[in-house]
XYZ file of C-alpha atoms in Angstrom:
426
model
C -19.005 -0.029 31.604
C -19.104 -3.297 29.661
C -16.297 -5.779 30.374
C -15.734 -8.588 27.921
C -15.837 -12.313 28.535
C -15.191 -14.141 25.284
C -13.756 -17.374 23.987
C -11.356 -16.720 21.130
C -10.753 -19.572 18.663
C -7.069 -20.511 18.513
C -6.094 -20.679 14.854
C -2.879 -22.085 13.466
C -1.520 -18.837 12.102
C -0.277 -15.938 14.170
C -2.721 -13.154 14.840
C -0.428 -10.528 13.412
C 1.127 -11.269 10.046
C 4.792 -10.313 9.651
C 5.091 -6.645 8.878
C 6.382 -5.974 5.375
C 9.058 -6.681 4.362
C 10.156 -8.952 7.238
C 12.892 -11.538 6.807
C 16.558 -10.912 7.354
C 16.628 -7.896 5.048
C 14.778 -5.594 7.424
C 15.376 -3.155 10.268
C 13.384 -1.355 12.941
C 12.397 2.227 12.037
C 11.610 4.439 15.023
C 10.050 7.903 14.966
C 11.291 9.701 18.073
C 10.236 13.075 19.415
C 10.988 15.721 22.026
C 8.589 17.906 23.957
C 10.126 20.860 22.102
C 8.107 19.715 19.076
C 10.763 18.131 16.870
C 12.120 14.625 16.462
C 14.405 12.179 14.699
C 13.835 9.143 12.506
C 16.292 6.385 13.391
C 16.968 2.867 12.126
C 17.894 0.080 14.527
C 19.276 -3.365 13.734
C 17.183 -6.380 14.747
C 20.022 -8.233 16.471
C 22.713 -7.510 19.020
C 24.460 -5.066 19.366
C 21.281 -3.279 18.166
C 23.197 -0.580 16.267
C 21.247 2.646 15.762
C 21.740 5.154 12.939
C 20.097 8.535 12.425
C 18.051 8.745 9.231
C 16.525 12.233 9.279
C 15.469 15.144 11.451
C 11.706 15.394 11.874
C 9.604 18.523 12.259
C 6.954 16.831 14.422
C 7.352 15.226 17.829
C 4.571 12.671 17.230
C 5.251 11.498 13.685
C 3.935 8.118 12.547
C 6.091 5.683 10.570
C 4.839 2.940 8.237
C 6.397 0.643 5.646
C 4.909 -0.880 2.493
C 5.867 -1.367 -1.169
C 9.521 -1.577 -0.134
C 9.450 2.021 1.112
C 9.293 3.850 4.444
C 6.662 6.546 5.029
C 6.875 9.155 7.780
C 3.712 11.135 8.538
C 4.440 14.576 10.030
C 1.341 16.288 11.505
C 3.025 19.651 12.088
C 4.086 20.074 8.451
C 1.039 18.431 6.812
C 3.262 16.192 4.734
C 4.336 12.607 4.208
C 8.028 11.905 3.651
C 9.177 8.838 1.721
C 12.452 6.953 2.245
C 13.768 3.923 0.396
C 15.632 0.883 1.670
C 18.942 2.750 1.683
C 17.362 5.294 4.079
C 17.582 8.018 1.431
C 14.650 10.441 1.275
C 13.291 10.146 -2.256
C 10.203 12.348 -2.113
C 7.704 14.135 0.105
C 4.183 15.341 -0.522
C 1.610 17.543 1.166
C -1.833 16.220 2.064
C -3.429 19.646 2.521
C -2.411 22.698 4.510
C -3.533 22.600 8.128
C -4.967 19.074 7.914
C -2.540 17.401 10.366
C -2.062 13.905 8.882
C -1.970 11.062 11.402
C -1.460 7.788 9.529
C -0.860 6.270 6.089
C -1.836 2.784 4.971
C -0.943 1.254 1.610
C -3.333 -1.099 -0.188
C -1.593 -1.221 -3.597
C 1.556 0.069 -5.243
C -0.202 3.208 -6.463
C -2.871 3.527 -3.766
C -2.679 4.491 -0.119
C -4.932 6.265 2.352
C -4.094 9.045 4.790
C -6.060 10.049 7.868
C -6.025 13.733 8.830
C -7.067 15.059 12.223
C -8.265 18.423 10.904
C -10.221 17.202 7.883
C -13.656 15.734 7.291
C -12.434 13.499 4.452
C -10.263 10.426 4.142
C -7.463 11.135 1.666
C -6.385 8.796 -1.142
C -2.880 9.236 -2.564
C -0.590 7.603 -5.096
C 2.499 7.076 -2.914
C 4.702 6.921 -6.011
C 3.808 10.447 -7.124
C 2.198 12.177 -4.138
C -0.910 13.025 -6.173
C -4.006 12.676 -4.013
C -7.600 13.693 -3.393
C -10.380 13.605 -0.798
C -12.437 10.440 -1.269
C -14.715 9.602 1.688
C -16.649 12.187 3.710
C -16.691 11.220 7.401
C -18.375 14.368 8.710
C -21.628 12.459 9.224
C -19.835 10.357 11.839
C -18.211 13.324 13.593
C -18.926 14.901 16.943
C -20.663 18.224 17.528
C -17.980 20.263 15.741
C -18.320 18.285 12.499
C -14.694 17.073 12.553
C -14.311 13.312 13.098
C -10.682 13.616 14.292
C -9.290 10.633 12.381
C -6.330 8.748 13.837
C -4.918 5.270 12.967
C -6.167 2.696 10.435
C -6.299 -1.064 9.863
C -7.713 -3.317 7.149
C -9.650 -6.560 7.078
C -9.822 -7.722 3.474
C -11.517 -4.966 1.483
C -12.697 -3.113 4.598
C -10.816 -0.189 6.091
C -11.277 0.692 9.764
C -10.578 4.305 10.756
C -10.329 5.508 14.339
C -12.553 8.520 15.123
C -11.507 10.398 18.261
C -14.294 13.033 18.133
C -12.602 15.815 20.065
C -14.554 18.598 21.749
C -12.711 21.869 22.333
C -9.449 20.094 21.539
C -9.966 17.279 24.056
C -10.995 13.662 23.440
C -14.539 12.720 24.410
C -16.174 9.544 25.668
C -17.654 8.965 22.219
C -14.936 7.015 20.421
C -15.831 5.162 17.226
C -14.498 3.258 14.224
C -15.602 4.174 10.719
C -15.845 1.233 8.306
C -15.106 1.863 4.630
C -15.520 -0.390 1.596
C -12.218 -0.023 -0.276
C -13.656 -1.350 -3.529
C -16.268 1.398 -3.748
C -14.717 3.942 -1.355
C -18.008 4.289 0.479
C -18.991 4.024 4.128
C -20.323 0.706 5.412
C -23.255 1.011 7.800
C -22.376 -0.722 11.070
C -26.021 -0.540 12.238
C -28.253 -1.208 9.203
C -31.429 -1.099 11.326
C -31.184 2.694 11.696
C -31.861 5.147 8.841
C -28.485 6.901 9.041
C -25.049 5.440 8.315
C -23.419 4.496 11.606
C -19.879 3.879 12.772
C -18.940 1.176 15.269
C -19.557 2.900 18.594
C -16.964 2.016 21.213
C -17.460 1.243 24.888
C -14.253 3.141 25.645
C -13.361 6.744 24.781
C -11.237 8.145 21.963
C -9.305 5.338 20.199
C -5.600 5.661 19.439
C -2.403 3.751 18.643
C -2.077 0.760 16.328
C -4.898 -1.764 16.008
C -4.666 -5.524 15.487
C -6.885 -7.581 13.197
C -7.385 -11.349 13.276
C -9.239 -12.261 10.066
C -9.337 -15.965 11.010
C -11.165 -15.449 14.300
C -12.889 -12.325 12.930
C -12.015 -9.799 15.589
C -10.202 -6.484 15.900
C -8.554 -5.057 19.007
C -8.254 -1.315 19.585
C -6.842 0.805 22.402
C -9.859 2.909 23.404
C -7.977 4.773 26.103
C -7.946 8.466 25.019
C -4.446 9.117 26.444
C -5.700 10.756 29.649
C -4.021 8.698 32.361
C -6.331 10.059 35.064
C -9.702 9.285 33.474
C -9.547 5.446 33.565
C -12.635 5.241 31.398
C -11.587 2.789 28.723
C -9.327 -0.098 27.878
C -8.375 -2.525 25.146
C -11.612 -3.120 23.252
C -12.784 -6.199 21.327
C -14.592 -5.624 18.004
C -16.584 -8.435 16.370
C -15.807 -8.171 12.647
C -18.811 -10.278 11.656
C -21.400 -8.061 13.352
C -19.346 -4.832 13.182
C -20.016 -4.167 16.837
C -18.132 -3.860 20.100
C -18.173 -6.844 22.446
C -16.817 -4.716 25.291
C -13.484 -4.153 26.985
C -11.031 -7.026 26.971
C -8.741 -5.167 29.402
C -10.517 -2.603 31.568
C -8.769 0.460 33.031
C -11.182 0.485 35.973
C -9.913 -2.971 36.967
C -6.222 -2.466 36.143
C -4.664 0.968 35.604
C -4.282 3.521 32.835
C -3.740 1.485 29.670
C -2.085 2.303 26.371
C -0.377 0.279 23.681
C -0.532 -3.459 23.150
C 0.848 -6.017 20.712
C -0.367 -9.521 19.954
C 2.309 -12.206 19.758
C 0.055 -15.146 18.908
C -3.569 -16.090 18.225
C -4.644 -15.441 21.804
C -1.714 -13.921 23.663
C 0.056 -10.623 23.748
C 1.602 -7.815 25.760
C 0.158 -4.528 26.982
C 1.466 -1.370 28.629
C -0.101 0.156 31.723
C 0.839 3.434 33.408
C 0.865 5.058 36.829
C 0.117 8.749 37.313
C 1.985 9.719 40.511
C 5.267 9.291 38.645
C 4.872 8.746 34.877
C 5.751 5.123 34.259
C 5.400 2.295 31.750
C 4.844 -1.322 32.788
C 4.976 -4.189 30.281
C 2.774 -7.165 31.118
C 1.600 -10.316 29.323
C -1.989 -11.467 28.819
C -3.981 -14.235 27.158
C -7.571 -13.977 25.963
C -9.432 -17.312 25.607
C -12.423 -17.060 27.949
C -11.547 -13.462 28.815
C -8.303 -11.722 29.629
C -5.938 -13.553 31.957
C -2.930 -11.551 33.114
C 0.605 -12.884 33.172
C 3.817 -11.556 34.702
C 5.108 -7.996 34.510
C 8.259 -8.065 32.368
C 9.638 -4.504 32.265
C 9.192 -1.406 34.418
C 10.236 2.019 33.118
C 9.522 5.551 34.348
C 9.887 9.148 33.197
C 7.265 9.567 30.450
C 4.167 7.853 29.038
C 5.142 5.758 25.995
C 3.011 3.169 24.222
C 4.357 2.171 20.798
C 4.981 -1.560 21.185
C 6.219 -3.536 18.171
C 6.299 -7.324 17.783
C 8.676 -8.849 15.224
C 7.220 -12.261 14.377
C 10.354 -13.293 12.457
C 12.512 -13.102 15.586
C 9.834 -13.378 18.323
C 11.204 -10.143 19.781
C 9.099 -7.339 21.221
C 10.328 -3.732 21.234
C 9.180 -1.510 24.108
C 9.873 2.254 24.264
C 11.746 3.653 27.243
C 11.746 7.180 28.663
C 15.548 6.965 29.074
C 15.080 7.618 26.074
C 15.640 4.284 24.429
C 14.245 0.871 23.560
C 13.936 -2.371 25.504
C 14.078 -5.680 23.614
C 12.054 -8.570 25.039
C 12.313 -12.224 24.013
C 8.673 -13.335 23.967
C 9.595 -17.033 23.975
C 11.169 -16.694 27.424
C 9.325 -13.538 28.553
C 12.586 -11.864 29.503
C 14.244 -8.578 28.578
C 17.412 -9.107 26.528
C 18.817 -5.729 27.530
C 19.271 -4.736 31.183
C 19.302 -1.108 30.108
C 17.377 0.336 27.162
C 19.203 0.788 23.867
C 19.901 4.558 23.704
C 17.857 6.640 21.253
C 18.056 10.398 20.571
C 14.539 11.130 21.880
C 11.322 9.487 23.109
C 10.126 6.670 20.779
C 6.557 7.513 19.722
C 6.074 5.088 16.829
C 7.932 2.221 15.183
C 7.647 -0.296 12.369
C 9.712 -2.833 10.431
C 11.217 -1.455 7.234
C 13.265 -2.660 4.258
C 17.013 -2.777 3.730
C 18.662 -2.042 0.384
C 17.546 -0.679 -2.969
C 14.019 -1.181 -4.231
C 14.629 -3.132 -7.452
C 11.054 -4.387 -7.698
C 9.740 -1.504 -9.807
C 6.194 -2.819 -10.158
C 5.518 -3.862 -6.579
C 4.705 -7.524 -7.290
C 7.415 -8.788 -4.898
C 9.679 -10.184 -7.613
C 12.246 -8.642 -9.970
C 11.304 -9.993 -13.396
C 10.529 -9.096 -17.019
C 7.788 -6.671 -15.996
C 10.343 -4.629 -14.063
C 12.746 -4.852 -17.001
C 10.085 -3.509 -19.372
C 9.286 -0.720 -16.902
C 12.939 0.285 -16.798
C 13.292 0.208 -20.603
C 10.147 2.325 -21.027
C 11.712 4.990 -18.782
C 15.109 4.897 -20.524
C 16.872 8.233 -20.730
C 16.789 11.438 -18.718
C 14.333 11.592 -15.841
C 11.697 14.319 -15.699
C 12.138 16.961 -13.025
C 12.111 17.033 -10.109
C 14.380 14.045 -9.769
C 14.429 11.540 -8.076
C 10.785 11.695 -6.922
C 9.393 11.270 -10.453
C 11.887 8.659 -11.605
C 11.232 5.288 -9.996
C 13.281 3.435 -12.638
C 16.464 5.371 -11.804
C 17.447 2.757 -9.234
C 20.691 4.511 -8.390
C 18.727 7.617 -7.444
C 17.847 5.850 -4.217
C 21.096 7.191 -2.838
C 23.573 4.640 -4.095
C 26.555 5.344 -6.341
C 25.781 6.742 -9.754
C 22.640 8.684 -8.876
C 22.435 10.820 -11.998
C 18.692 11.144 -12.699
C 19.155 9.137 -15.876
C 17.827 5.639 -16.499
C 20.752 3.917 -18.187
C 22.998 0.855 -18.179
C 23.953 1.384 -14.530
C 20.321 0.955 -13.491
C 19.913 -1.992 -15.861
C 22.881 -3.787 -14.306
C 21.527 -3.203 -10.783
C 18.180 -4.665 -11.774
C 19.733 -7.699 -13.483
C 21.991 -8.335 -10.478
C 18.865 -8.682 -8.335
C 16.855 -10.736 -10.836
C 14.333 -13.049 -9.199
C 14.724 -11.533 -5.747
């Protein structure tokens, strides 16, 4: 087992850029689930009293939630679909990504281009998130295990490169052969991580099956991934350090053999962050700090929680707050500037929090996705003037009121024009 000792350059910017949209007009979106197989999507305010509202019932216990282009995307493995919500928390469309494919993650790279990983497919899926029209684009079967299925999980980008977790299950169980596929987004082709060999290779991990969200630091050129497989008895992995220049693993930054069963982590600065470790006698979650220049140095344990294994940490760089799931079920809020929990008891949630992100608040007036409401959006609205095609609202982006506000009539008219003009320049 290779354990990492590395000096990480401290750069001026934070390791993790603010999640879109950030700022004051944002909220925490949490995908919760029960062991009965269902769940709930909830929205939580980012300040006391941390009000929570129910957004939708989910048909999967382990749904993933992402936000980009001013929209919220919920990936439901059990229904093979992605559901789309706007800033008012209204569901505006949903689309299938293939029957029986079990989608695991979605990542947007442009207004009309996103990628979906699917656990039961050999191909990465490209989709237009505005319409739901998609297709298989990159065959990953050459990087799969013995059954030919790569078992894709979460994704992250570094410039024009897409990194895809490959869990490589055998008989439904994760193996010791975790990997990251590297894809050129400009050509939608695999990048060979080991050019010296005749075949195209993935980045082979020291740890087992990777999972959970990854973190990329383009300035210091490294990626961190939780190569921990989710088996809290195996202790065969850890938080792994990937050199983005050489496309190779430098070993385990945090090693389960030296600590405990590890899971989620979140970076709060160029070389510091938080991680979760677990005990197996009684299922528990422990939140602890660490720094990484010269190798991992552990800090104090901040929160202890027991009752279930939960890993989906979220750092909000705008507020310097960290959100930690609780088996209560609920959510702890930690002030990372003082390393203290702001809530003695977790904020109640309807079920176990399995994933979370920062999402938008309000209508999406930026019709073209260039982060400003301007003449291009006005021209887009005018071009769509009149009755929307069916089904509405999914096919009618310019019907701003169709986002769930007053006047949703599936017609692009003066009401939509006035809403756009009222938000001009925002």
